[in-house]
Short mmCIF file of C-alpha atoms and ligand atoms in Angstrom, two decimals:
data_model
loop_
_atom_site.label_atom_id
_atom_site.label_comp_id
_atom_site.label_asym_id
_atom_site.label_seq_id
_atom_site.Cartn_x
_atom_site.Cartn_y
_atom_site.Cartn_z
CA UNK A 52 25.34 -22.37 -20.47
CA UNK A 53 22.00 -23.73 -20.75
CA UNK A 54 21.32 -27.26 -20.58
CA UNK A 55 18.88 -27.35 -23.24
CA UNK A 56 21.60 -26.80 -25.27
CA UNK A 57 22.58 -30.48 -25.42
CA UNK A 58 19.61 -31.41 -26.73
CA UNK A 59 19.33 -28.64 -29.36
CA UNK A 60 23.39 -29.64 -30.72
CA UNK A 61 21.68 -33.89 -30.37
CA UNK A 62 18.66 -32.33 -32.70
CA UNK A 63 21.13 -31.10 -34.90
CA UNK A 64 23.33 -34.13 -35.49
CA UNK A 65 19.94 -36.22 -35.32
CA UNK A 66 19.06 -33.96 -38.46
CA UNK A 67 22.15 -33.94 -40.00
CA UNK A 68 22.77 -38.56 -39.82
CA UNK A 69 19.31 -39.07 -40.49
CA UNK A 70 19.11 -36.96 -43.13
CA UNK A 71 16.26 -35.07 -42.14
CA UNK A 72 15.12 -31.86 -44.57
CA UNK A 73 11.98 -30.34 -43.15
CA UNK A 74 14.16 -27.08 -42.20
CA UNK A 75 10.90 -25.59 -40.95
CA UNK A 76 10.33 -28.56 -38.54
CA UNK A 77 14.20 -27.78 -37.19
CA UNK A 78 13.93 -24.58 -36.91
CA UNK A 79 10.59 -24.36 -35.04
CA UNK A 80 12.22 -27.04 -32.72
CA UNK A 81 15.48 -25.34 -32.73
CA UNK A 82 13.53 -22.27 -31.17
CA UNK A 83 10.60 -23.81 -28.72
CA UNK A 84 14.05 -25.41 -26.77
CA UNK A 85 15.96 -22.35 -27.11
CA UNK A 86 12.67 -19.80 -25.52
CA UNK A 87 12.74 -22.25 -23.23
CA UNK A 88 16.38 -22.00 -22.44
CA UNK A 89 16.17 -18.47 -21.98
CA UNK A 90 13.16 -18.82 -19.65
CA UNK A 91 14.24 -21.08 -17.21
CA UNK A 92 17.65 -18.86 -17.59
CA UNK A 93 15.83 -15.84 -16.46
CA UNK A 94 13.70 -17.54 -13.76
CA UNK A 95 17.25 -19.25 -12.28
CA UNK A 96 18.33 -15.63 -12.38
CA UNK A 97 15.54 -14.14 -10.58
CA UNK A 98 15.58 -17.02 -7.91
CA UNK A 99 19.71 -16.10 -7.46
CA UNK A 100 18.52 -12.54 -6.92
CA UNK A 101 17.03 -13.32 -4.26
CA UNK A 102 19.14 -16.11 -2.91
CA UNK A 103 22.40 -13.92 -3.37
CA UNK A 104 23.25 -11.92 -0.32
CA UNK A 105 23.06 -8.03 -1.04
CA UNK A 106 26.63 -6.76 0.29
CA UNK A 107 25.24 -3.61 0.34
CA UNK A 108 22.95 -4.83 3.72
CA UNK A 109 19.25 -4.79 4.53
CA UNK A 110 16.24 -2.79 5.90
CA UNK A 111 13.67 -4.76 8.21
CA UNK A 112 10.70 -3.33 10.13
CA UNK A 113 7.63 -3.33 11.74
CA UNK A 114 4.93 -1.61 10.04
CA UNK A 115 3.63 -2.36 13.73
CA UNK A 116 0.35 1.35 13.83
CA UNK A 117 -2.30 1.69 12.51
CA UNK A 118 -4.58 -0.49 9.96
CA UNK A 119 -3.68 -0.66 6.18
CA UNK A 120 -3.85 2.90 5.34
CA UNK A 121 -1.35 3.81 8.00
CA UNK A 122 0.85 0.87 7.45
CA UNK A 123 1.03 2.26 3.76
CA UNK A 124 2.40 5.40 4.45
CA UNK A 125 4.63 3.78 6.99
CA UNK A 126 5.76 1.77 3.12
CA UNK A 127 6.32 4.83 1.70
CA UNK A 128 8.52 6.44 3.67
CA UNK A 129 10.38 3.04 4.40
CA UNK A 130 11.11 2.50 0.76
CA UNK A 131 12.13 5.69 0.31
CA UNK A 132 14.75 5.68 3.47
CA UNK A 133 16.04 2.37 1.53
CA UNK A 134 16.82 3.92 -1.38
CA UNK A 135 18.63 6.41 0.42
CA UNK A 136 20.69 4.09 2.56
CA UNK A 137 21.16 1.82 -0.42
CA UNK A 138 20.06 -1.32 1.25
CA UNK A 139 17.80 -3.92 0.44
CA UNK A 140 14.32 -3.28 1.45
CA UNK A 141 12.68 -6.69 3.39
CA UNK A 142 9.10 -6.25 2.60
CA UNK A 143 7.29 -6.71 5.56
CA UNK A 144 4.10 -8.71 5.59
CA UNK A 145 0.87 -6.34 6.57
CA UNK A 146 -0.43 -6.52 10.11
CA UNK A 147 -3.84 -7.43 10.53
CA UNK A 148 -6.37 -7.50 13.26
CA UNK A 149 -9.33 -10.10 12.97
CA UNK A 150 -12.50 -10.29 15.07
CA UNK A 151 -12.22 -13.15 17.93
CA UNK A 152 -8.41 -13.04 17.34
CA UNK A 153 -6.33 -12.40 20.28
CA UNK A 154 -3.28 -11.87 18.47
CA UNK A 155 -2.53 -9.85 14.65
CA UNK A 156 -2.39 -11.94 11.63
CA UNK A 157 0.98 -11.14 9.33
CA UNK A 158 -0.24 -11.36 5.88
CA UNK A 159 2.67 -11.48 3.57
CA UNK A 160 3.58 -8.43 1.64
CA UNK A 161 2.96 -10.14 -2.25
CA UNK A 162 -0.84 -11.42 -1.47
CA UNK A 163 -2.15 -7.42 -1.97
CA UNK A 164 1.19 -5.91 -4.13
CA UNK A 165 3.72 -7.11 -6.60
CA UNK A 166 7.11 -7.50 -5.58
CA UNK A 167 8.79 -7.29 -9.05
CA UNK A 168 7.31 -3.50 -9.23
CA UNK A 169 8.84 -2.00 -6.44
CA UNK A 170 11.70 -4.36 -6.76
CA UNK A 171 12.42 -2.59 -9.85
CA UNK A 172 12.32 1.12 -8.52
CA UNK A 173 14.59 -0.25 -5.22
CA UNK A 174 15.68 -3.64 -4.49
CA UNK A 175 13.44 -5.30 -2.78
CA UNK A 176 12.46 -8.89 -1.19
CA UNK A 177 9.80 -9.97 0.84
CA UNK A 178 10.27 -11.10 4.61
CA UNK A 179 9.66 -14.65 3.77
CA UNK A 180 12.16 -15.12 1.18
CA UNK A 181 14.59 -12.61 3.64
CA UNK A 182 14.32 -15.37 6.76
CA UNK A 183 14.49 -18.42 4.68
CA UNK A 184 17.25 -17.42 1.70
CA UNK A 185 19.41 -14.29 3.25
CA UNK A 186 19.14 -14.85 6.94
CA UNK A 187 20.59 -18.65 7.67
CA UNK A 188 23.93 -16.80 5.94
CA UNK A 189 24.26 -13.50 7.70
CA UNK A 190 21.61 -12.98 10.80
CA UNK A 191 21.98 -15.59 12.75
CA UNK A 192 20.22 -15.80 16.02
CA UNK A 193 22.80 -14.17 17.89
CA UNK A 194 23.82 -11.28 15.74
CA UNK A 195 19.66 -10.07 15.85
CA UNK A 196 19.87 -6.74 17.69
CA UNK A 197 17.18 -4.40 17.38
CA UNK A 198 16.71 -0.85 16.32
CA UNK A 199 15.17 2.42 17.69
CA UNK A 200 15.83 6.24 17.98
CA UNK A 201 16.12 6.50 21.66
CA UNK A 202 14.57 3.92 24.85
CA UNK A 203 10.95 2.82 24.38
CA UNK A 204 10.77 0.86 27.47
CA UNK A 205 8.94 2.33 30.03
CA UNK A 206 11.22 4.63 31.83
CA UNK A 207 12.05 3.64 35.31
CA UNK A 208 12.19 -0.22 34.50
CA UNK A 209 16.32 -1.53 34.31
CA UNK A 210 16.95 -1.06 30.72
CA UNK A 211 17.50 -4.63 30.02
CA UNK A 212 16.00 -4.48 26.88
CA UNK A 213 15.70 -0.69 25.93
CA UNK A 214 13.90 -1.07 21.99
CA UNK A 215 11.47 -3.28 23.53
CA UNK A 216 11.20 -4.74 19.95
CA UNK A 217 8.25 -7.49 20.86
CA UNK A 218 6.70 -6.08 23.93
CA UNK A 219 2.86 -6.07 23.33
CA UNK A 220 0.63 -6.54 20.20
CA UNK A 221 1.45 -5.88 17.62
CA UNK A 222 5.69 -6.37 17.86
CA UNK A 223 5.27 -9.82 19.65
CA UNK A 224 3.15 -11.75 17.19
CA UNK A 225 4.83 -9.82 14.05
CA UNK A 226 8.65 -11.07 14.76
CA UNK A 227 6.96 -14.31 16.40
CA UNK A 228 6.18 -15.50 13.22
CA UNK A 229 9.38 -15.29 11.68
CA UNK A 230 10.63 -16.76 15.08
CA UNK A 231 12.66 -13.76 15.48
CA UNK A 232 14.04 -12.27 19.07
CA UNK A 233 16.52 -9.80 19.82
CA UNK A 234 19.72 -10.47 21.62
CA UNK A 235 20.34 -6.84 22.55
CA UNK A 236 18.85 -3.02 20.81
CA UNK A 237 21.36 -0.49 19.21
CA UNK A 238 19.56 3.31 19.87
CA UNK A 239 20.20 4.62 16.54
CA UNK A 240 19.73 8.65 18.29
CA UNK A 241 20.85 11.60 16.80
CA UNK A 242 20.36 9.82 13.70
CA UNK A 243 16.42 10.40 12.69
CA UNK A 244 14.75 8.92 9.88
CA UNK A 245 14.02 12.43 7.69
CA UNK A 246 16.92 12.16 5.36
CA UNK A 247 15.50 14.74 2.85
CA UNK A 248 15.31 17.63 5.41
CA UNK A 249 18.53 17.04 7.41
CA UNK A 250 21.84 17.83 5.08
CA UNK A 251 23.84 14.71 5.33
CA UNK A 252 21.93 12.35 7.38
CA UNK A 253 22.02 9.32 5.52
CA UNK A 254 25.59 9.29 4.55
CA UNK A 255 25.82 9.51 8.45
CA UNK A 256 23.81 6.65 8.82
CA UNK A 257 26.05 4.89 6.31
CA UNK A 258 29.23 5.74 7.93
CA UNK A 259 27.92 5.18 11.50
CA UNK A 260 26.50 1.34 10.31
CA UNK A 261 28.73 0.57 7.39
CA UNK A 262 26.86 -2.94 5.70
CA UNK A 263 29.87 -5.03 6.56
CA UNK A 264 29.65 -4.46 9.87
CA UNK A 265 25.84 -4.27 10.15
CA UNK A 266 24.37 -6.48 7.17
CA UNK A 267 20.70 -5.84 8.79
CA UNK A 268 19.32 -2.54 10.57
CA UNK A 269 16.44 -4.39 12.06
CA UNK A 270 14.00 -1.64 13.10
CA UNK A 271 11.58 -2.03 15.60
CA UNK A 272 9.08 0.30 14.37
CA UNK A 273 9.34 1.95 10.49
CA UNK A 274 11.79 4.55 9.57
CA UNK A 275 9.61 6.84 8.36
CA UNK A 276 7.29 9.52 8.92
CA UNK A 277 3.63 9.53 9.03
CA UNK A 278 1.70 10.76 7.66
CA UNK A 279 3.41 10.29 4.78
CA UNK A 280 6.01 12.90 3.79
CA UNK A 281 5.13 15.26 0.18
CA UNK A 282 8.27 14.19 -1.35
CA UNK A 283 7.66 10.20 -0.71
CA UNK A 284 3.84 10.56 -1.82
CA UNK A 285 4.57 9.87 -5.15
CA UNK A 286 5.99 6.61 -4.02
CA UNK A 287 2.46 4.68 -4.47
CA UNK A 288 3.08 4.20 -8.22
CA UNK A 289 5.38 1.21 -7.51
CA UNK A 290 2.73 -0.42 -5.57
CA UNK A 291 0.53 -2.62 -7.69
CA UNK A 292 -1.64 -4.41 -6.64
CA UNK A 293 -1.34 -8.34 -6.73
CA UNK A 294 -3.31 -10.25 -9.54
CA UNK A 295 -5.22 -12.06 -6.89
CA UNK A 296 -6.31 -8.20 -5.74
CA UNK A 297 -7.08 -7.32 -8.86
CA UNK A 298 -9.48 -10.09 -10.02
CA UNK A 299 -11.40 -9.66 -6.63
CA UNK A 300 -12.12 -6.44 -7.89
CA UNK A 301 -12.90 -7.27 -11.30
CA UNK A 302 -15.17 -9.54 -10.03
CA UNK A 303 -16.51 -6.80 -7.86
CA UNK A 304 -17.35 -4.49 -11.07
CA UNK A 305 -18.48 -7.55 -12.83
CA UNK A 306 -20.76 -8.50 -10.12
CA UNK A 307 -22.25 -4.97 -8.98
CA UNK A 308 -21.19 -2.31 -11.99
CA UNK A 309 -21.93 -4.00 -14.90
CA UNK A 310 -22.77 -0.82 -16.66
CA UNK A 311 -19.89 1.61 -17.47
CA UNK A 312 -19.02 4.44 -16.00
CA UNK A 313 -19.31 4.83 -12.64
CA UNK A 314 -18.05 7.16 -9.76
CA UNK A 315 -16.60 5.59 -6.41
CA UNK A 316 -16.53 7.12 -3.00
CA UNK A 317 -15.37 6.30 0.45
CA UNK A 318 -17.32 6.82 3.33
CA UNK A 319 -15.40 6.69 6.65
CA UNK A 320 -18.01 6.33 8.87
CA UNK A 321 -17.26 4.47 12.16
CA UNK A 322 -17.56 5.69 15.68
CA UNK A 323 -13.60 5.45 15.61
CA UNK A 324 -13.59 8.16 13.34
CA UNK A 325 -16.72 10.36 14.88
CA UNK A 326 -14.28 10.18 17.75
CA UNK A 327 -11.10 10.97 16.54
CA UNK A 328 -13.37 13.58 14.15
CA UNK A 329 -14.08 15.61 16.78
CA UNK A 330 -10.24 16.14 17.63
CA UNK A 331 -10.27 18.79 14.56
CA UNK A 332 -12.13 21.28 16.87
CA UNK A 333 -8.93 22.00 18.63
CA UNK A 334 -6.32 20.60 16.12
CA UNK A 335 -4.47 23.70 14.16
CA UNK A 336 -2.56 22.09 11.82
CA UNK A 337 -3.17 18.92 9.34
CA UNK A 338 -4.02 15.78 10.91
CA UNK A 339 -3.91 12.06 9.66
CA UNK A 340 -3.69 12.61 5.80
CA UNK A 341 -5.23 16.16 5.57
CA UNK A 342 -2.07 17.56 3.59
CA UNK A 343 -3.48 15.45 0.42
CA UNK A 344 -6.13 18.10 -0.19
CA UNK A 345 -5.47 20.98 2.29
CA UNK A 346 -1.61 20.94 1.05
CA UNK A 347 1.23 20.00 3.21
CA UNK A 348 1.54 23.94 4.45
CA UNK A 349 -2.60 24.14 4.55
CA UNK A 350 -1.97 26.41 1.42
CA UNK A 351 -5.73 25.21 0.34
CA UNK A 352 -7.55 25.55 3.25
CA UNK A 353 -7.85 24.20 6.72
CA UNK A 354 -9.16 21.62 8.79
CA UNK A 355 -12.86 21.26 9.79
CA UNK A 356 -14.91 18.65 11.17
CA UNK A 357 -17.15 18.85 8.21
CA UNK A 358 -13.99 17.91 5.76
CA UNK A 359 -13.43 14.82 8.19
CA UNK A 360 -16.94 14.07 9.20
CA UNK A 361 -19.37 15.40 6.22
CA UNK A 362 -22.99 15.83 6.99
CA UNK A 363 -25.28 14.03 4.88
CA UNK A 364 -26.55 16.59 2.51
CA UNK A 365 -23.33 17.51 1.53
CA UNK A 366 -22.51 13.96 0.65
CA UNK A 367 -25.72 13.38 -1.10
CA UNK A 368 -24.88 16.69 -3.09
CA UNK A 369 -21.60 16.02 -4.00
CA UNK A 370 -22.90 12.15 -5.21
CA UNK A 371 -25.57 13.47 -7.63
CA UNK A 372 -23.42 15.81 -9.37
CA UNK A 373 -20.47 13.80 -9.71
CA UNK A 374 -23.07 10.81 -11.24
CA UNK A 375 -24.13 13.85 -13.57
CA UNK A 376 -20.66 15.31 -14.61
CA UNK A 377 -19.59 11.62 -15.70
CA UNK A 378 -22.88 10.30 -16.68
CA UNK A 379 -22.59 7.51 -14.67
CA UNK A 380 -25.67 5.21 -13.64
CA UNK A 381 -24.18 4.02 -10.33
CA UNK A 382 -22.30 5.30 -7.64
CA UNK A 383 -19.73 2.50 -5.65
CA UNK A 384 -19.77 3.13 -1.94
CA UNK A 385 -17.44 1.54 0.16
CA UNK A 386 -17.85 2.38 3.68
CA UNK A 387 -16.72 1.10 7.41
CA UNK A 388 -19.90 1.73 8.68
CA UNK A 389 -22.73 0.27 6.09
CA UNK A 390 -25.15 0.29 8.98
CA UNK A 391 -24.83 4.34 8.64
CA UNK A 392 -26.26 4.31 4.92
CA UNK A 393 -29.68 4.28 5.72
CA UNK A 394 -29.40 8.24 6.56
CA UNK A 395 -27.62 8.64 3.49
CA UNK A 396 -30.96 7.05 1.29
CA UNK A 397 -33.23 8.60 2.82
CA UNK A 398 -31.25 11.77 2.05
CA UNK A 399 -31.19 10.47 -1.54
CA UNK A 400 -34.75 9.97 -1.04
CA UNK A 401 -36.59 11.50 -4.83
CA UNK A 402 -33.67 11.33 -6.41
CA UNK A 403 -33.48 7.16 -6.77
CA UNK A 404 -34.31 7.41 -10.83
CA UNK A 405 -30.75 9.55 -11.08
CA UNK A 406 -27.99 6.64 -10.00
CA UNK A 407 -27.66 3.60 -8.07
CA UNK A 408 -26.27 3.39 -5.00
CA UNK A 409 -23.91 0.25 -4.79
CA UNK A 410 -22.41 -1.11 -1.82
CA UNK A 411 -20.55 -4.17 -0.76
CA UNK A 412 -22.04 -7.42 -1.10
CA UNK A 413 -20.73 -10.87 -0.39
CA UNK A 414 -19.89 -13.16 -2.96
CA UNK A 415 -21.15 -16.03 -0.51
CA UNK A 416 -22.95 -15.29 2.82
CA UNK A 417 -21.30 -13.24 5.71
CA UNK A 418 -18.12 -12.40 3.81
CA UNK A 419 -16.62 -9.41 5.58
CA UNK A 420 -16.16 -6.42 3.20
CA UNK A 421 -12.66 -7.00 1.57
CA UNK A 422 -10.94 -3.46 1.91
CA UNK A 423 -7.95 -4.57 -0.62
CA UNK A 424 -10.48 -5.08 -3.50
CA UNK A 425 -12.66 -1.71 -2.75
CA UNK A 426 -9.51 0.43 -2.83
CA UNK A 427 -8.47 -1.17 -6.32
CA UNK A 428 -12.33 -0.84 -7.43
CA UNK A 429 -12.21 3.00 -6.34
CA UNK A 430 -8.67 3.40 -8.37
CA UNK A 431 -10.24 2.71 -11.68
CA UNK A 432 -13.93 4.54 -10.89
CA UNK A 433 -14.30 7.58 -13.31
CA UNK A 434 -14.08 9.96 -10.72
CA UNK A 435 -13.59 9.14 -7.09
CA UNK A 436 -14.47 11.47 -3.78
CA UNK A 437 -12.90 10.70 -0.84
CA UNK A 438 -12.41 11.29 2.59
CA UNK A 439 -9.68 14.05 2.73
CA UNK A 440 -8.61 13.26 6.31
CA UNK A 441 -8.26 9.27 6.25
CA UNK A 442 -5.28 6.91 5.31
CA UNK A 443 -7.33 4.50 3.82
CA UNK A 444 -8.86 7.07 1.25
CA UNK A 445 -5.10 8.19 0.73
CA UNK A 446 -4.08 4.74 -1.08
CA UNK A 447 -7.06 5.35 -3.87
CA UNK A 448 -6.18 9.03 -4.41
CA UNK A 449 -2.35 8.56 -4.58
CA UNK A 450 -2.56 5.50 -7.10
CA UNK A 451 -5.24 7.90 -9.17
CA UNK A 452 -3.02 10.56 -9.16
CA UNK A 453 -0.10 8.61 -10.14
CA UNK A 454 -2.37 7.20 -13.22
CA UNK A 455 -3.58 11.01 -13.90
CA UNK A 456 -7.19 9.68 -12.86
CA UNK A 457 -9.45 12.68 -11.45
CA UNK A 458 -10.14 13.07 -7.38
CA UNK A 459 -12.57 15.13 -4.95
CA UNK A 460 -13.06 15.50 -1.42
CA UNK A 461 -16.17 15.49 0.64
CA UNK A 462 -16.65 19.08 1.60
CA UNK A 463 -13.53 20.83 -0.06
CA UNK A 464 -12.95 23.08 -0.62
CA UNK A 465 -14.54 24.91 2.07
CA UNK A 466 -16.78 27.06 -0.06
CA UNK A 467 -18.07 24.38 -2.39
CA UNK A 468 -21.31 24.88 -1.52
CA UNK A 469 -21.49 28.54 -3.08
CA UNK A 470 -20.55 27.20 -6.41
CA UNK A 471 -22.87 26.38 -8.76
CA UNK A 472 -23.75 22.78 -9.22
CA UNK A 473 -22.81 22.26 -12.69
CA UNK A 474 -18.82 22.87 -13.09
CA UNK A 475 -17.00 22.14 -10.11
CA UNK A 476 -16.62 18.26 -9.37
CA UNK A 477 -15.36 16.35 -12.21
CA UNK A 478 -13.23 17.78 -15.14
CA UNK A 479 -14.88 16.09 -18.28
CA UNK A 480 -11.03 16.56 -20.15
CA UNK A 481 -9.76 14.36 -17.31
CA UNK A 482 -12.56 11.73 -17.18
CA UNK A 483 -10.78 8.47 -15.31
CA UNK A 484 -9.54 5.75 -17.54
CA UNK A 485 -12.38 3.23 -17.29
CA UNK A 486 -10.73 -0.40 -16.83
CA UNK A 487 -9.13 -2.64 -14.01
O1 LIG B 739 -6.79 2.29 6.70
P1 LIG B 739 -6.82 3.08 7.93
O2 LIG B 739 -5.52 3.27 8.57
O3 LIG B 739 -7.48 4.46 7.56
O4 LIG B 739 -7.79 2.39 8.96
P2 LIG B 739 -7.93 5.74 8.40
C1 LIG B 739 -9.15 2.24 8.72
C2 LIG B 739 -9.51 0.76 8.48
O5 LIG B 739 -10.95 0.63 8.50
C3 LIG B 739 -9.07 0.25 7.12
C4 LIG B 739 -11.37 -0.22 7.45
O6 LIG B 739 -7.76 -0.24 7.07
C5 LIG B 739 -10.11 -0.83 6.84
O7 LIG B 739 -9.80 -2.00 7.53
N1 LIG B 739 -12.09 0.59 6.45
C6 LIG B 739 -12.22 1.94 6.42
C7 LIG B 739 -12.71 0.08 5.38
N2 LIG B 739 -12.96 2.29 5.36
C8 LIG B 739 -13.27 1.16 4.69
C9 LIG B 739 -14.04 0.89 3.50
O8 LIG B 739 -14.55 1.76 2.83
N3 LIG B 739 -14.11 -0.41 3.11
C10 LIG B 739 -13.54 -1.43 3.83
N4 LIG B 739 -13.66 -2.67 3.37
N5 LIG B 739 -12.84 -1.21 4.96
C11 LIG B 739 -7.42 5.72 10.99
C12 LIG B 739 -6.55 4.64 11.61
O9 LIG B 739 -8.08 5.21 9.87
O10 LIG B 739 -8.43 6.00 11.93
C13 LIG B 739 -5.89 5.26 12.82
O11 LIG B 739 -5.58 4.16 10.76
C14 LIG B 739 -6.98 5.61 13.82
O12 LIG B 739 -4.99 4.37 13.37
C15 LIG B 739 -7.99 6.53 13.16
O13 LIG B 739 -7.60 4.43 14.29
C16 LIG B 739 -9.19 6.80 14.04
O14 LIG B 739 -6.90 6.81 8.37
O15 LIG B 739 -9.26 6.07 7.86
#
């Protein structure tokens, strides 16, 4: 029982030998203490939720490739194998890489998404609260084996250490800073991690590592696919980005789109991706996160270096009628590469009176572009175009699709070009939502 409920029963009697009438006064007392009662009841509750060990055992990993866009497909999939499982999810924090840094940064899970949200789809709890609350009472240092499909140590070496959970950067740093090692690794083969395409594979898993025998199935990479698998896409909607997140970006529209609408884009740019670009020649099937516009069978078309690296008068195209179809005055571009824009204005070049081109700018001087607040800027533009190839445009189209917001791709379909220029782009009756 609540505590507060000793004072409410003293306010009572108080009332009652003083003689006190003012019902109103009482009863608005009565009912301030008793909210309050019920809101430190539900916050004790939420803390126990996490303090209380799940008997039903725990997921851990390392969302250890790739930059955000993989890591989030890496989510995906791992949230989804949770559910399946039935275990607690341990959110892991994102792995970062910062210039001049020798090792990555961890950034915990809750400074870019809300817990509570996926927490109530699957539970869920982040790694910090995991180490400090859960593990002291059923990981301790010497029950912390590791978890892979079959030997990732090089071959040849004694297999001493056969997951090779920490070797290099990434794994090192990311267990380091939970102060995690591994006494031994359990290879978790035949088992795989596609539980929706293999009849009975996760009540295998649960019969071959039952939760009272193995609380935690500490993985040393994720168990899941990438890219992302169709049937986990939809996953994004429990994602939400973090308040913190989210005023960045209001800021953002504040600061650079005062004027409503406006269309956002994402221009993947770098020499990273000229490189890995130029793999389509010879690719024949998707690559990275092609599926979300070519379809997961290439039912929609197929892969060109055009759809992964556009040329510029496609882009500039595709901008000026997607600022006409919404009738917005600017156009948001967030780019890896703003060095690369100049080619893009001077395509634009005559056409300046039509929209504005926006791009990042720091708040104060020298601030790096913050990707976290773009990709929540691009969810809410009126109509976004992305890159249909990259990860990081991925995370904007799956949250707009989950919100029923509209979506293009640079250079797709394949024939775009022989359509006329007034119909194809944005669907009026499906204009975006326009808020953050
Ligand atoms: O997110 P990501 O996996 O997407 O990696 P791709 C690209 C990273 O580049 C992002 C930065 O996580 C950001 O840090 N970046 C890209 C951006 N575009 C933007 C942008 O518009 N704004 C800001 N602020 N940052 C794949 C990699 O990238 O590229 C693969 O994940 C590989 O591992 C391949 O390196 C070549 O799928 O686009």
């Amino acid at each position: 029982m609540c505590v507060l409920s000793v004072p409410i029963l003293m306010l009572a009697e108080y009332c009652l030998l003083y003689n006190v009438h003012s019902e109103s006064i009482m009863r608005q007392t009565a009912l301030f203490l008793s909210t309050l009662c019920l809101l430190i009841a539900s916050s004790t509750s939420e803390e126990s939720a996490a303090n209380e060990v799940d008997e039903r055992g725990y997921i851990l990993f390392c969302p250890c490739m790739g930059r955000f866009g993989n890591q989030m497909d890496y989510f995906l999939g791992t949230l989804s194998f949770a559910k399946e499982l039935n275990r607690t999810l341990v959110l892991a924090p994102w792995v970062e890489y910062h210039m001049r840094q020798p090792k990555s940064i961890q950034v915990p899970f809750d400074e870019y998404f809300r817990v509570d949200k996926v927490a109530k789809y699957h539970p869920a709890i982040t790694m910090e609260t995991f180490m400090s609350e859960i593990a002291p009472k059923i990981w301790p240092p010497s029950k912390r084996i590791s978890f892979c499909y079959q030997q990732r140590q090089a071959y040849g070496e004694p297999p001493t250490d056969p997951c090779a959970a920490k070797n290099g950067n990434p794994p090192g740093p990311f267990w380091d800073t939970y102060g995690i090692d591994f006494v031994s690794s359990e290879l978790h083969s035949p088992l795989s991690y596609d539980l929706w395409n293999v009849a009975g594979e996760a009540e295998r898993w649960r019969r071959r590592y039952p939760p009272h025998r193995w609380p935690v199935l500490a993985f040393a990479g994720s168990p899941a696919s990438y890219p992302v698998l169709e049937v986990n896409a939809g996953l994004q909607r429990h994602f939400q980005w973090s308040e913190a997140v989210r005023e960045r970006a209001r800021q953002l529209r504040r600061r650079l789109l005062p004027a409503a609408p406006f269309v956002g884009v994402h221009l993947r740019l770098g020499s990273d991706w000229e490189r890995a670009c130029a793999h389509t020649r010879q690719a024949t099937g998707n690559m990275f996160s092609s599926a979300q516009c070519l379809g997961y069978r290439q039912q929609h078309g197929r892969l060109t270096e055009r759809l992964c690296y556009p040329d510029w008068p496609t882009v500039a195209r595709q901008m000026r009628r997607a600022a006409r179809h919404t009738r917005a005055p600017a156009v948001y571009v967030a780019t890896d590469a703003p060095e690369r824009l100049d080619r893009l204005r001077r395509e634009l070049r005559g056409h300046e009176q039509e929209f504005e081109l926006v791009t990042w700018q720091p708040a104060e001087p020298g601030r790096p572009a913050d990707a976290h607040a773009e990709l929540a800027l691009l969810a809410r533009a009126n109509l976004f175009i992305g890159n249909c190839v990259s990860s990081f445009s991925a995370v904007v189209f799956r949250e707009r699709d989950a919100l029923g917001l509209p979506s293009a791709f640079w250079a797709f379909p394949e024939d775009s070009d022989s359509e006329s220029e007034s119909d194809r782009d944005a669907d009026p009756a499906r204009r975006g939502r326009d808020e953050l």
